Coordinates of C-alpha atoms in Angstrom, one line a residue:
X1 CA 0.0 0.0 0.0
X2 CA 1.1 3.3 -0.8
X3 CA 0.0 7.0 0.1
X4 CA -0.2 10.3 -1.9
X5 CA -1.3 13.4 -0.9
X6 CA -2.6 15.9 -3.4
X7 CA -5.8 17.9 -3.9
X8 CA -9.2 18.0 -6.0
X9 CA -7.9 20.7 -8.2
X10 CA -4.6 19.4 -9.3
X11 CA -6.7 16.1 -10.0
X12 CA -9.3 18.5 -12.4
X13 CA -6.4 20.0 -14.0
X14 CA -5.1 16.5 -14.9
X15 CA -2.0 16.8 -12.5
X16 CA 0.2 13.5 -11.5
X17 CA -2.1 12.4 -9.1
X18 CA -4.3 11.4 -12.4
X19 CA -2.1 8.7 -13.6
X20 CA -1.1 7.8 -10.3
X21 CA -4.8 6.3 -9.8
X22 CA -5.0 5.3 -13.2
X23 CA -1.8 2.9 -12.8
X24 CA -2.6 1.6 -9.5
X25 CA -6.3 0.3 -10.2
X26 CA -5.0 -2.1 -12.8
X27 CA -8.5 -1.9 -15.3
X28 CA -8.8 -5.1 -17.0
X29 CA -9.0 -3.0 -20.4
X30 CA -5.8 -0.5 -19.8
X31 CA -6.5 1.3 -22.9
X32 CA -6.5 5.3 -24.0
X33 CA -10.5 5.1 -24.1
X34 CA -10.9 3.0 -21.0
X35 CA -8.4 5.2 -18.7
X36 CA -9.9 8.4 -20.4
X37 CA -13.6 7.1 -19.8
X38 CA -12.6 6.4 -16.2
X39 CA -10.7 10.0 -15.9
X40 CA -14.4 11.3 -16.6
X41 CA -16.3 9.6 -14.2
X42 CA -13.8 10.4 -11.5
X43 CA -13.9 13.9 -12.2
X44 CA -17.3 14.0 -12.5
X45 CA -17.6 13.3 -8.7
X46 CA -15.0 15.4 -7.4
X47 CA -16.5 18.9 -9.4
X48 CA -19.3 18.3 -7.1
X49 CA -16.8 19.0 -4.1
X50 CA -15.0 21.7 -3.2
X51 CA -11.9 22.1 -5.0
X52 CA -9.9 23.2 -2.2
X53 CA -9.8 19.4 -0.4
X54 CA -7.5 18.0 0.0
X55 CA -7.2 14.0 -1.2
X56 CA -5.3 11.2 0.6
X57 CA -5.1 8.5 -2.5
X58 CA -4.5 4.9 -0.6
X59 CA -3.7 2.1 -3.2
X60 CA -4.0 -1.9 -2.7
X61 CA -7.2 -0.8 -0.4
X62 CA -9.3 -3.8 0.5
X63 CA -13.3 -2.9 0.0
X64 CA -15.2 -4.9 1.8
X65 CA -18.3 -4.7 -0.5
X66 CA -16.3 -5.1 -3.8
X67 CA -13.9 -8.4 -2.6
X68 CA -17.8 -10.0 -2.0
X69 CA -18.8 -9.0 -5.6
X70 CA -15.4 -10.1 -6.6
X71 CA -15.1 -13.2 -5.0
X72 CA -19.5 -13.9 -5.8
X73 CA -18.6 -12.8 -9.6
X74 CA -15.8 -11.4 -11.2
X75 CA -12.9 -14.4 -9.7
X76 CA -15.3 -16.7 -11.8
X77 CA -14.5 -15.1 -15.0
X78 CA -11.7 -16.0 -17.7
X79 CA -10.3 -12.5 -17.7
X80 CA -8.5 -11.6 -14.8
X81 CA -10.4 -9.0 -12.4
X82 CA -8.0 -7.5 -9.8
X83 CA -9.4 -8.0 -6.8
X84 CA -7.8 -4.4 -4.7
X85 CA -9.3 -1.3 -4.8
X86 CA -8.3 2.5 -4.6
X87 CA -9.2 4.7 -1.8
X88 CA -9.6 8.7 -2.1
X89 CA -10.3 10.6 1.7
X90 CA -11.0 14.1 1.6
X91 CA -10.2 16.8 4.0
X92 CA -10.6 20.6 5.0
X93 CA -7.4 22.2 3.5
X94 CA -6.3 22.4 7.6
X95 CA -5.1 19.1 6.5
X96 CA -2.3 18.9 3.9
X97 CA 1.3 17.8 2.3
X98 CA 3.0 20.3 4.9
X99 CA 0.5 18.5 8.2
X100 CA 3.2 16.4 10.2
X101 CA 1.2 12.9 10.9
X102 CA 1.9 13.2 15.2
X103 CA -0.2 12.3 18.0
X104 CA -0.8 16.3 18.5
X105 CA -1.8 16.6 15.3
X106 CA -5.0 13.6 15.3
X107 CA -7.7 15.4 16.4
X108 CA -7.1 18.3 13.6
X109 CA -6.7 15.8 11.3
X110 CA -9.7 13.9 12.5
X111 CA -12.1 17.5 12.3
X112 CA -10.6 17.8 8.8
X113 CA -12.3 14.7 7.3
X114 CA -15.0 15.0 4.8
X115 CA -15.5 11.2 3.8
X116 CA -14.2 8.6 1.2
X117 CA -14.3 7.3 -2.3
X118 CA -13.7 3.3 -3.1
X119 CA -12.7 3.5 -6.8
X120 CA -13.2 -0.1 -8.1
X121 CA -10.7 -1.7 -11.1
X122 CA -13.9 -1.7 -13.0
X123 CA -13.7 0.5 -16.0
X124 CA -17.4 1.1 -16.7
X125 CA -18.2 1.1 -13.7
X126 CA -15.3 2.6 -11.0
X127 CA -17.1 4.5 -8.5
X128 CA -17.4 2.4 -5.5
X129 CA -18.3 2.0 -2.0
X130 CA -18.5 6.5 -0.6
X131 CA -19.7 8.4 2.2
X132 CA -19.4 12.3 2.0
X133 CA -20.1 15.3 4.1
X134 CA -22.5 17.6 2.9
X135 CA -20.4 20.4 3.7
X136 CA -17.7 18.8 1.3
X137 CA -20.5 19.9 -1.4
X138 CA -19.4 22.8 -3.3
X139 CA -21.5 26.0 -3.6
X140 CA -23.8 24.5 -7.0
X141 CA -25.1 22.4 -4.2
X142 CA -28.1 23.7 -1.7
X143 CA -28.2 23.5 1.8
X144 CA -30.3 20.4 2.2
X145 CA -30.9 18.5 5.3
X146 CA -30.9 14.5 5.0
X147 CA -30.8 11.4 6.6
X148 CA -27.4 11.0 8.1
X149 CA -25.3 8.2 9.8
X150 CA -22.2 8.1 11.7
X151 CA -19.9 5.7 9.1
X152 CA -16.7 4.4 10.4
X153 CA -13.6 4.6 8.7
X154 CA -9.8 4.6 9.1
X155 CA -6.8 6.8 7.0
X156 CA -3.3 6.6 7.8
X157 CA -4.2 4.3 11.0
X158 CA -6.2 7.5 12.8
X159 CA -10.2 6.1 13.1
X160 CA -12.3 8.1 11.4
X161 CA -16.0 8.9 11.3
X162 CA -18.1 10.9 8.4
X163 CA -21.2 11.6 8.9
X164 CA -23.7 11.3 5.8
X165 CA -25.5 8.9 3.7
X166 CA -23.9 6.2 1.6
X167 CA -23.7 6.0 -1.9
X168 CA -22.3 3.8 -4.8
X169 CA -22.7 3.4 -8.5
X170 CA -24.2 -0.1 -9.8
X171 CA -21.1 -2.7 -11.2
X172 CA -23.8 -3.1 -14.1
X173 CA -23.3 -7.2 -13.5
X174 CA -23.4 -8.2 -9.5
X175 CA -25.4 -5.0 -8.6
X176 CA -28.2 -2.8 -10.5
X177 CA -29.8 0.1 -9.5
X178 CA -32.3 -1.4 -7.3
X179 CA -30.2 -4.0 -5.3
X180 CA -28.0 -0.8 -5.0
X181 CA -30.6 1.4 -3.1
X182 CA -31.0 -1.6 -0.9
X183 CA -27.8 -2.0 -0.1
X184 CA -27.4 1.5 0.4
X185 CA -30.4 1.4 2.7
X186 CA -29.0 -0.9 4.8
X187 CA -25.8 0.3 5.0
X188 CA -27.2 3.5 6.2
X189 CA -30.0 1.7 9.0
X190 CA -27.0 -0.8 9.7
X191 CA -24.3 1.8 10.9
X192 CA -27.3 4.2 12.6
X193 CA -29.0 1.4 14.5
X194 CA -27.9 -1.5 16.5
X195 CA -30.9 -3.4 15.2
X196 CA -30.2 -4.1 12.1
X197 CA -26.5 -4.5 10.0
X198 CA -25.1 -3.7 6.9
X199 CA -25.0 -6.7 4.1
X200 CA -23.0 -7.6 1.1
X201 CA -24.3 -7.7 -2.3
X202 CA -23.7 -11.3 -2.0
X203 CA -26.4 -11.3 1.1
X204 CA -29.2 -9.5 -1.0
X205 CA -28.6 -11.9 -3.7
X206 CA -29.5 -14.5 -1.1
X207 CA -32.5 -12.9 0.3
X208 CA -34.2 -12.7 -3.2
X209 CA -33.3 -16.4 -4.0
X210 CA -36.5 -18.1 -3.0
X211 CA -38.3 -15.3 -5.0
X212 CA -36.1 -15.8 -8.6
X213 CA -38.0 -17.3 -11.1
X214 CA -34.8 -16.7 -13.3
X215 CA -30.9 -16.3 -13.0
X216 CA -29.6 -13.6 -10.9
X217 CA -26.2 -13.1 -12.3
X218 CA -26.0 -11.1 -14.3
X219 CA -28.3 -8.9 -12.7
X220 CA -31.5 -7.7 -14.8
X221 CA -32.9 -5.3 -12.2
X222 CA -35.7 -5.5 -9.6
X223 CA -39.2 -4.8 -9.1
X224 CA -40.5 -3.4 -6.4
X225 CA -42.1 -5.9 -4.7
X226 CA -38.6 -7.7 -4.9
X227 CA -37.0 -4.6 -3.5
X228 CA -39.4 -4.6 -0.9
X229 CA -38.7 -8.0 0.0
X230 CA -35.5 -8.0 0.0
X231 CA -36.0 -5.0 3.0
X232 CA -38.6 -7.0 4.5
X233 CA -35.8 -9.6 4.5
X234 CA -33.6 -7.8 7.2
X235 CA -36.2 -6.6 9.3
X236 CA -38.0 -4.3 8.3
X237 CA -41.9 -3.7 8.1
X238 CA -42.4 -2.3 4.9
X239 CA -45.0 -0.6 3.3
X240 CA -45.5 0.4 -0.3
X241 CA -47.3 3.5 -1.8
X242 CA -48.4 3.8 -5.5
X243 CA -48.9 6.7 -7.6
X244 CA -52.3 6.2 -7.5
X245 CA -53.3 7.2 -3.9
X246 CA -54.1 10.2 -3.6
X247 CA -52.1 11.0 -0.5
X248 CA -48.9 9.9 -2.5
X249 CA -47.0 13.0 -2.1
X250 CA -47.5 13.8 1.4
X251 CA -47.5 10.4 2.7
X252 CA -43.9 10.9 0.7
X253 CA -42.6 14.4 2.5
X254 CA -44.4 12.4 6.0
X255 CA -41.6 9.8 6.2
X256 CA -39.1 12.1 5.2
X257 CA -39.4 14.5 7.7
X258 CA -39.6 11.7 9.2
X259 CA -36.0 10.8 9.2
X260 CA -36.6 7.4 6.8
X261 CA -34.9 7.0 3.5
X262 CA -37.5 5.6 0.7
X263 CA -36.1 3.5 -1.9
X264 CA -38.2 5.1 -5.0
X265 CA -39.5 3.4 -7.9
X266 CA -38.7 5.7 -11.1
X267 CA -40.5 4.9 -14.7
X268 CA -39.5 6.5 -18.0
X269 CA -41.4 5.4 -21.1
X270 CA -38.7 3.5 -21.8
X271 CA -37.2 2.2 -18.8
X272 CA -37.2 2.0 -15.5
X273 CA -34.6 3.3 -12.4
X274 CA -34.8 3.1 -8.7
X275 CA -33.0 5.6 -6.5
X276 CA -32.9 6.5 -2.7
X277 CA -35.0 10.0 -1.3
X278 CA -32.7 10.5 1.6
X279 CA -34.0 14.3 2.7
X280 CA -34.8 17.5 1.4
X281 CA -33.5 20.9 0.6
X282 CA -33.1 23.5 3.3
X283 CA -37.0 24.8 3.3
X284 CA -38.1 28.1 4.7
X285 CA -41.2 27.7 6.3
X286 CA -42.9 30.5 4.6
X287 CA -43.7 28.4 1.3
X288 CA -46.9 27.5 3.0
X289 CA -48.1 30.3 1.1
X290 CA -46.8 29.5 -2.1
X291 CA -48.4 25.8 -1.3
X292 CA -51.8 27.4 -0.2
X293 CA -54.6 25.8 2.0
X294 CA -56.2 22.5 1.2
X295 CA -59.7 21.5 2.2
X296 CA -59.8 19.1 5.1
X297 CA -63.3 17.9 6.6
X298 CA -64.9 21.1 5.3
X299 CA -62.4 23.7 6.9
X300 CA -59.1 24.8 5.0
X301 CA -55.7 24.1 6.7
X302 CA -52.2 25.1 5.5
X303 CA -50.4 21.4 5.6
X304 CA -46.4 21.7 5.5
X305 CA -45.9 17.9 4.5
X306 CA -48.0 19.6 1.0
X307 CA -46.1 22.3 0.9
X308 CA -42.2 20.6 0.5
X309 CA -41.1 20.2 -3.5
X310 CA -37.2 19.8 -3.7
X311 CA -35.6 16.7 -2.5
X312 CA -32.4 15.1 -2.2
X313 CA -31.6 12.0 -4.2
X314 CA -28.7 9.4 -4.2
X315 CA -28.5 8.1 -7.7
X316 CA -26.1 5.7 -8.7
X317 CA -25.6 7.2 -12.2
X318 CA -24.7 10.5 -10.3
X319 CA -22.6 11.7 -7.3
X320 CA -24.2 11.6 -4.1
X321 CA -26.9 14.3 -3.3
X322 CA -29.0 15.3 -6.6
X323 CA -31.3 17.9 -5.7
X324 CA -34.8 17.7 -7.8
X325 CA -38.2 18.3 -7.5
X326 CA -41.2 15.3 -6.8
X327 CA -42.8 16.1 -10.2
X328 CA -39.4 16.4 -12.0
X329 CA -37.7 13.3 -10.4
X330 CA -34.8 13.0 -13.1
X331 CA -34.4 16.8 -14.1
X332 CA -30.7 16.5 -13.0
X333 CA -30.2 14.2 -16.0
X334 CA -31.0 16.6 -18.6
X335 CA -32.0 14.5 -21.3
X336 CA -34.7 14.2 -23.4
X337 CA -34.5 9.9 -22.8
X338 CA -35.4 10.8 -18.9
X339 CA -37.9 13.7 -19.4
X340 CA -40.6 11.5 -18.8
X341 CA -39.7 10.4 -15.8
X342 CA -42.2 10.1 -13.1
X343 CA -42.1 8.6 -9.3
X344 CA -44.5 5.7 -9.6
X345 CA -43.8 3.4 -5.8
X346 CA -42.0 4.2 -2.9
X347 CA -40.9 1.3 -0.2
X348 CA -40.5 2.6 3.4
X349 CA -38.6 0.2 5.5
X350 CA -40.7 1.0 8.4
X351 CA -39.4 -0.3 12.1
X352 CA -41.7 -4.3 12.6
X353 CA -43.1 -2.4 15.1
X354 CA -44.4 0.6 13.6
X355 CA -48.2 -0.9 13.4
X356 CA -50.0 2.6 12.5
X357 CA -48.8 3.8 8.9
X358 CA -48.7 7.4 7.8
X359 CA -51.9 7.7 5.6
X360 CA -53.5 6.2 8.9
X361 CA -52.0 8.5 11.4
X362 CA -52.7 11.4 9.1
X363 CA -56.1 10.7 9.3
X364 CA -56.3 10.4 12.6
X365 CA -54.7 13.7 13.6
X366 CA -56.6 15.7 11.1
X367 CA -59.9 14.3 12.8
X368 CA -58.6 14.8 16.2
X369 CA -57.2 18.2 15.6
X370 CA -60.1 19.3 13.6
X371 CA -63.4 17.6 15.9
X372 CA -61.7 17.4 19.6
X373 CA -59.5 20.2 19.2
X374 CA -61.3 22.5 17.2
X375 CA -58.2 24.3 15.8
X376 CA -59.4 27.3 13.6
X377 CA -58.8 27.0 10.1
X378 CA -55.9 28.3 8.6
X379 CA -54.0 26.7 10.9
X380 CA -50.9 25.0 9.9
X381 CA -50.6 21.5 10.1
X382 CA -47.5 19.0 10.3
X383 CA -47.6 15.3 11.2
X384 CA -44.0 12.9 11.3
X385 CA -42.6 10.0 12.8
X386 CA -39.9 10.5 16.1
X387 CA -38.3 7.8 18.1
X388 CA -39.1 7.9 21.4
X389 CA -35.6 7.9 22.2
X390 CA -35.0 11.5 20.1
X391 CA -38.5 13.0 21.1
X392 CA -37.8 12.7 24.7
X393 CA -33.9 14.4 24.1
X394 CA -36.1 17.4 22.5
X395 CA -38.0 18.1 25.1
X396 CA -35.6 17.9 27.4
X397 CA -33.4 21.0 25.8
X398 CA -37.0 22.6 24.5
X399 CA -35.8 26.2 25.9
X400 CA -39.7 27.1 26.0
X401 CA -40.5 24.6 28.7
X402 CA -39.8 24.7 32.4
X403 CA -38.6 22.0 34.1
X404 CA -41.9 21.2 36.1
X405 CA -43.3 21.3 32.4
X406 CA -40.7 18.7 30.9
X407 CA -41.1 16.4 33.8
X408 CA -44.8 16.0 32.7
X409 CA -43.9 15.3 29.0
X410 CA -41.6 12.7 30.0
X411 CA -43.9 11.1 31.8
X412 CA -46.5 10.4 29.2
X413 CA -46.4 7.1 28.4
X414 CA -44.5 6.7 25.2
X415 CA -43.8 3.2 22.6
X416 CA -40.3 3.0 21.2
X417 CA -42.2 5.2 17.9
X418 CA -44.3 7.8 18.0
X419 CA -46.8 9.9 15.3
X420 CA -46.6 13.7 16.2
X421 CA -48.6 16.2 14.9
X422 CA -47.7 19.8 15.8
X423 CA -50.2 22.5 15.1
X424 CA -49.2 26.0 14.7
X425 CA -51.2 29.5 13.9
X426 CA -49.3 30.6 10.5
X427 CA -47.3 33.7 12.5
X428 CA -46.3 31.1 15.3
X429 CA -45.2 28.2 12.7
X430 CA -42.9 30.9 11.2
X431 CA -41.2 31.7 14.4
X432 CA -40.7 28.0 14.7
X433 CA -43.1 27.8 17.5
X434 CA -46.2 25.2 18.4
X435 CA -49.2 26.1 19.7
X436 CA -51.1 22.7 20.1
X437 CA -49.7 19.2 19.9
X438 CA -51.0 15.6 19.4
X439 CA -49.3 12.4 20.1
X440 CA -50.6 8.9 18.7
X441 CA -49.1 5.6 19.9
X442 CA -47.3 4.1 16.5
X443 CA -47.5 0.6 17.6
X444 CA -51.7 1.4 17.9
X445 CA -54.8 0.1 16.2
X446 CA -54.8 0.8 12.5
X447 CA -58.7 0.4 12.4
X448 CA -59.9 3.4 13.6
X449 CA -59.7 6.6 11.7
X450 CA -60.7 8.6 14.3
X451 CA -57.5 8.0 16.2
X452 CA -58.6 7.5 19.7
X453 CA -57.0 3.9 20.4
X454 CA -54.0 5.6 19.5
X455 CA -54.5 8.3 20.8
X456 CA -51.5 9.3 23.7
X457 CA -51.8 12.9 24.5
X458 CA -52.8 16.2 22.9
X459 CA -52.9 19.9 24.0
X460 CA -54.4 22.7 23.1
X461 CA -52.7 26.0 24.4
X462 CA -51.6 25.3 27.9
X463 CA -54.1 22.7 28.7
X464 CA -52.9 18.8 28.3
X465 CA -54.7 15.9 28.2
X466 CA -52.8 12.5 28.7
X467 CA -54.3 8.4 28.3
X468 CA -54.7 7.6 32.1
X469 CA -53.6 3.8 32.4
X470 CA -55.2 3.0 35.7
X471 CA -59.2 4.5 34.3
X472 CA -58.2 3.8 30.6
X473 CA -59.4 7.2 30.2
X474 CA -58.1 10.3 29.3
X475 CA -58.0 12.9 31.7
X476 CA -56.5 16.9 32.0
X477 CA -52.7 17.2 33.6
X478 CA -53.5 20.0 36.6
X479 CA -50.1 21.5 35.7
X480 CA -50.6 24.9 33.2
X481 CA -48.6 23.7 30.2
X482 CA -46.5 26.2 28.0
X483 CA -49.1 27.1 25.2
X484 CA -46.2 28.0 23.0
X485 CA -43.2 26.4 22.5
X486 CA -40.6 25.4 20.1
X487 CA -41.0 22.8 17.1
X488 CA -39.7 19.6 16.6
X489 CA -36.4 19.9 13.7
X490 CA -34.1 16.9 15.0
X491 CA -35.2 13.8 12.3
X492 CA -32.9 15.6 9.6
X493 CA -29.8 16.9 10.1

């Protein structure tokens, strides 16, 4: 193994460092098109960084995701595959040729990482196995908040950690598109929660064995019930939306403010393509009004999971984080073979446990808020998922609650999931503030739309009402609440 230091924009100006990688990933077709064609694509991903990183290049690097599609596939083969990767790290320019690799220096060099690139010995195909920062996105990029996970990784022996969501272009053979957003998936739910782990490409295979009618290798795509099995597979309790409820968008901005990455179904008229929604872009909250009221139960109500159009997508024909609109899915490509393309499904690999779906607890909060509650109308409306684990951390540093306030919210009896709906007039929602709240049990019955054997808590200025246990009842907390108070913002980061 061998290291070089260099940067992004000696690599875009076609500096040594270009035939330095070139050499050391040994393409089975070394030729002026192949190395040229592979020059591209690696250039393609690093203009969509900041040119002022600075690249650690690591040869002979062993990727644990391409040796199990080598050793699954390409060792098979009559041409000889190399079987080593190369590895690109990016850092903050605090880190460099002139930064003296000591035990003082670790920490800077630790705060300095942006992430990784695997490049695989695959011509067509190179860009493996990478995690980047967000903030390693150059300035064509918007501020966007997404799903993110804590990914291990070492350089130079220091452990490192980037946080973001992981990404990788298909090999064309072992791995298409879809089994690429599941493994992505995974990869992402395996690093964030000690429930579930990351698999191989070699693992999905297996999962989607008992369902082949046909060869798997070479790979001729998924549909999505397969993709959905294939999540179901590790875990998960999925659920699938079509294009033809008509809920389909909101249901989609639900689970992603939400905090869940949805593996999405893509159809062209000629084709088909499956990418992961891992967030949105940075939204201020007064498109509302560009969004407009919609009629719910007779009353209208500004609704914010309506109101959210640009999203963030991880496409494996692309670099990590394409930003595009729900109607527009593949505008980024800008080609007249993906105009047509439209979001048809979307899988949610939903927690087992997570009984009460989002078209369901939509339903229920509306009625709630709108019959118990009696919120006026153009109120704003937003309804999400939240761990218990994460919803109880926000309260706790909620600066608009006192402490004899937060020891009551804590104390409501909560399942490991829970639906909240917070419920805002419009000048309060754009001070970020909440003026009533509802809370419905996730692991509840999902046969009554009126939500009240879900039904946890709700408040309505500084009056709260909580599910009493002992007279299976609901009854008023005697404590005077705070009847405004800051919103929820801590499912994407």
């Amino acid at each position: 193994m061998e290291l070089y230091i260099s940067t992004i924009k000696e690599f875009i100006q076609k500096g040594e460092i270009v035939d330095t990688i070139i050499d050391n990933l040994h393409l089975i077709h070394d030729n002026k098109d192949s190395r040229e064609y592979v020059i591209n694509r690696i250039s393609d991903f690093l203009n969509t960084l900041q040119d002022d990183l600075t690249i650690l290049v690591e040869t002979e690097y062993v990727d644990k995701v391409y040796r199990d599609s080598y050793y699954t596939l390409y060792s098979t083969k009559l041409r000889e595959y190399y079987r080593n990767c190369v590895r690109i790290s990016f850092f903050t320019p605090e880190f460099n040729e002139q930064t003296e690799i000591t035990v003082e220096n670790i920490e800077k060099i630790k705060n300095a990482y942006r992430g990784f690139l695997v490049l695989r010995p695959l011509a067509e195909c190179c860009i493996g196995r990478n995690v980047i920062s967000p903030s390693a996105k150059n300035k064509r990029y918007p501020s966007m908040r997404i799903c993110k996970a804590s990914i291990p990784s070492t350089c130079m022996g220091i452990k490192m950690r980037v946080s973001g969501f992981p990404h990788s272009s298909q090999d064309g053979e072992m791995m298409s598109c879809a089994e690429t957003t599941v493994w992505s998936i995974l990869e992402y739910f395996g690093n964030k929660y000690s429930e579930y782990r990351p698999v191989m490409p070699s693992d999905i295979l297996a999962a989607l064995k008992p369902f082949a009618y046909e060869r798997q290798l070479p790979s001729g795509g998924l549909s999505f019930e397969q993709i959905s099995s294939a999540l179901k597979n590790q875990g998960f309790g999925c659920k699938v939306y079509e294009q033809t409820n008509p809920m389909f968008q909101e249901l989609f901005t639900c689970y992603i403010e939400s905090g869940i990455p949805l593996a999405v179904c893509i159809q062209t008229k000629e084709f088909g393509h499956a990418v992961v929604c891992v967030g949105r872009n940075e939204t201020n909250r007064t498109v509302i009004d560009s969004a407009g009221t919609i009629n719910i139960m007779g009353g209208n109500y500004y609704v914010w999971n309506n109101s959210i159009e640009h999203f963030i997508f991880n496409d494996d024909n692309y670099p990590s984080y394409q930003h595009t609109t729900f109607k527009k899915p593949t505008a980024y490509y800008n080609s007249k073979d993906w105009d047509s393309g439209k979001i048809t499904h979307f899988i949610v690999p939903l927690h087992p446990k997570v009984y009460l779906d989002g078209e369901l607890a939509i339903k229920a909060s509306n009625y709630l808020a709108i019959r118990k509650l009696n919120i006026p109308e153009m109120s704003v409306i937003r309804t999400f998922l939240a761990s218990n684990r994460t919803y109880r951390e926000y309260i706790m540093r909620n600066p608009d609650m006192t402490e004899e306030a937060k020891l009551v919210y804590l104390q409501i009896d909560m399942p490991k999931f829970v639906w909240v709906t917070e419920i805002s007039d419009k000048k309060s929602f754009l001070n970020n503030k909440v003026n009533c709240l509802i809370l419905l049990d996730a692991t509840g019955s999902n046969i009554d739309n009126e939500g009240y054997s879900s039904l946890l808590f709700y408040q309505k200025r500084d009056v709260g009402t909580f599910f009493n246990k002992k007279n299976r009842w609901f009854e008023n907390i005697p404590l005077s609440l705070p009847s405004l108070f800051e919103a929820f913002n801590d499912n994407l980061k």
